[in-house]
């Protein structure tokens, strides 16, 4: 799936709070070249903001309460709950409407 996204021109970046060893293992398993490990929630927000300042549209997929700030900062936030828990880490009142930036090719 990652390779397909990259063929479509999507830049895949993994932002994780996990330690470097776990992040490197994940990167190898899913074949992602750009992975940033040991990030605090505010550092994920900063990384997303940096991408947005480069005129990139960011989709953040998060699986935990610590991802809420990053999910809210991204242009599109996708909250995934853990199997069996049945709860999403983001309540509807916390989500912000998704916005879409238009590139010159979209106009």
Tab-separated table of C-alpha atoms in Angstrom:
chain	number	residue	atom	x	y	z
A	1	UNK	CA	0.000	0.000	0.000
A	2	UNK	CA	2.813	2.422	0.830
A	3	UNK	CA	4.467	1.767	-2.530
A	4	UNK	CA	1.164	2.474	-4.289
A	5	UNK	CA	0.775	5.785	-2.453
A	6	UNK	CA	4.315	6.756	-3.415
A	7	UNK	CA	3.642	5.854	-7.073
A	8	UNK	CA	0.709	8.280	-6.898
A	9	UNK	CA	3.088	11.008	-5.703
A	10	UNK	CA	2.110	10.879	-2.037
A	11	UNK	CA	4.959	11.528	0.377
A	12	UNK	CA	4.601	9.108	3.295
A	13	UNK	CA	6.062	10.205	6.614
A	14	UNK	CA	5.662	8.267	9.856
A	15	UNK	CA	5.645	10.319	13.057
A	16	UNK	CA	5.814	8.144	16.147
A	17	UNK	CA	6.419	8.419	19.832
A	18	UNK	CA	7.901	4.938	19.813
A	19	UNK	CA	11.612	4.441	20.417
A	20	UNK	CA	14.060	4.361	17.507
A	21	UNK	CA	14.442	0.564	17.515
A	22	UNK	CA	10.675	-0.018	17.258
A	23	UNK	CA	10.345	2.739	14.637
A	24	UNK	CA	13.122	1.282	12.496
A	25	UNK	CA	11.487	-2.152	12.683
A	26	UNK	CA	8.150	-0.644	11.609
A	27	UNK	CA	9.794	1.268	8.757
A	28	UNK	CA	11.367	-1.932	7.459
A	29	UNK	CA	8.089	-3.854	7.710
A	30	UNK	CA	5.976	-1.280	5.855
A	31	UNK	CA	8.807	-0.040	3.608
A	32	UNK	CA	8.678	3.615	4.634
A	33	UNK	CA	11.796	5.672	4.060
A	34	UNK	CA	10.910	8.752	6.125
A	35	UNK	CA	10.240	7.947	9.768
A	36	UNK	CA	10.686	10.175	12.801
A	37	UNK	CA	10.803	8.473	16.196
A	38	UNK	CA	10.611	9.388	19.872
A	39	UNK	CA	8.361	12.381	19.193
A	40	UNK	CA	6.224	14.065	21.798
A	41	UNK	CA	2.732	15.226	20.747
A	42	UNK	CA	3.923	18.821	20.272
A	43	UNK	CA	6.760	17.619	18.032
A	44	UNK	CA	4.244	15.785	15.822
A	45	UNK	CA	2.265	19.032	15.539
A	46	UNK	CA	5.448	20.901	14.621
A	47	UNK	CA	6.332	18.328	11.938
A	48	UNK	CA	2.847	18.642	10.435
A	49	UNK	CA	3.005	22.431	10.491
A	50	UNK	CA	6.405	22.311	8.757
A	51	UNK	CA	4.921	20.189	5.966
A	52	UNK	CA	1.955	22.557	5.640
A	53	UNK	CA	4.333	25.525	5.363
A	54	UNK	CA	5.827	23.732	2.336
A	55	UNK	CA	2.330	23.910	0.765
A	56	UNK	CA	1.726	20.221	1.400
A	57	UNK	CA	-1.663	18.850	2.357
A	58	UNK	CA	-1.310	16.599	5.389
A	59	UNK	CA	-3.403	13.600	6.330
A	60	UNK	CA	-2.624	12.361	9.843
A	61	UNK	CA	-3.706	8.902	10.932
A	62	UNK	CA	-3.527	8.434	14.683
A	63	UNK	CA	-4.388	5.693	17.114
A	64	UNK	CA	-4.141	7.269	20.531
A	65	UNK	CA	-5.143	10.139	22.754
A	66	UNK	CA	-1.642	11.594	22.382
A	67	UNK	CA	-2.362	12.029	18.663
A	68	UNK	CA	-5.312	14.402	19.171
A	69	UNK	CA	-3.267	17.625	18.757
A	70	UNK	CA	-1.676	16.324	15.544
A	71	UNK	CA	-5.022	15.085	14.221
A	72	UNK	CA	-6.519	18.525	14.805
A	73	UNK	CA	-3.580	20.285	13.127
A	74	UNK	CA	-3.563	18.151	9.978
A	75	UNK	CA	-5.684	19.098	6.995
A	76	UNK	CA	-7.363	15.705	7.337
A	77	UNK	CA	-7.323	13.747	10.596
A	78	UNK	CA	-8.185	10.050	10.749
A	79	UNK	CA	-8.648	8.599	14.237
A	80	UNK	CA	-8.355	4.858	14.619
A	81	UNK	CA	-9.556	3.149	17.777
A	82	UNK	CA	-8.019	-0.100	18.961
A	83	UNK	CA	-9.847	-3.276	18.073
A	84	UNK	CA	-12.076	-4.352	20.900
A	85	UNK	CA	-12.197	-0.989	22.621
A	86	UNK	CA	-14.771	0.449	20.253
A	87	UNK	CA	-13.754	4.007	21.066
A	88	UNK	CA	-12.048	6.563	18.929
A	89	UNK	CA	-9.423	8.793	20.583
A	90	UNK	CA	-11.121	11.874	19.125
A	91	UNK	CA	-14.609	12.922	20.114
A	92	UNK	CA	-16.714	14.758	17.529
A	93	UNK	CA	-16.437	17.912	19.641
A	94	UNK	CA	-12.615	17.719	19.393
A	95	UNK	CA	-12.437	17.258	15.637
A	96	UNK	CA	-12.120	20.208	13.349
A	97	UNK	CA	-13.613	20.263	9.885
A	98	UNK	CA	-11.274	18.954	7.241
A	99	UNK	CA	-10.022	21.557	4.836
A	100	UNK	CA	-8.510	21.009	1.439
A	101	UNK	CA	-5.829	23.183	-0.011
A	102	UNK	CA	-5.872	23.581	-3.730
A	103	UNK	CA	-2.699	23.229	-5.722
A	104	UNK	CA	-2.394	25.145	-8.973
A	105	UNK	CA	-3.173	21.912	-10.848
A	106	UNK	CA	-6.551	21.719	-9.009
A	107	UNK	CA	-7.710	25.155	-10.132
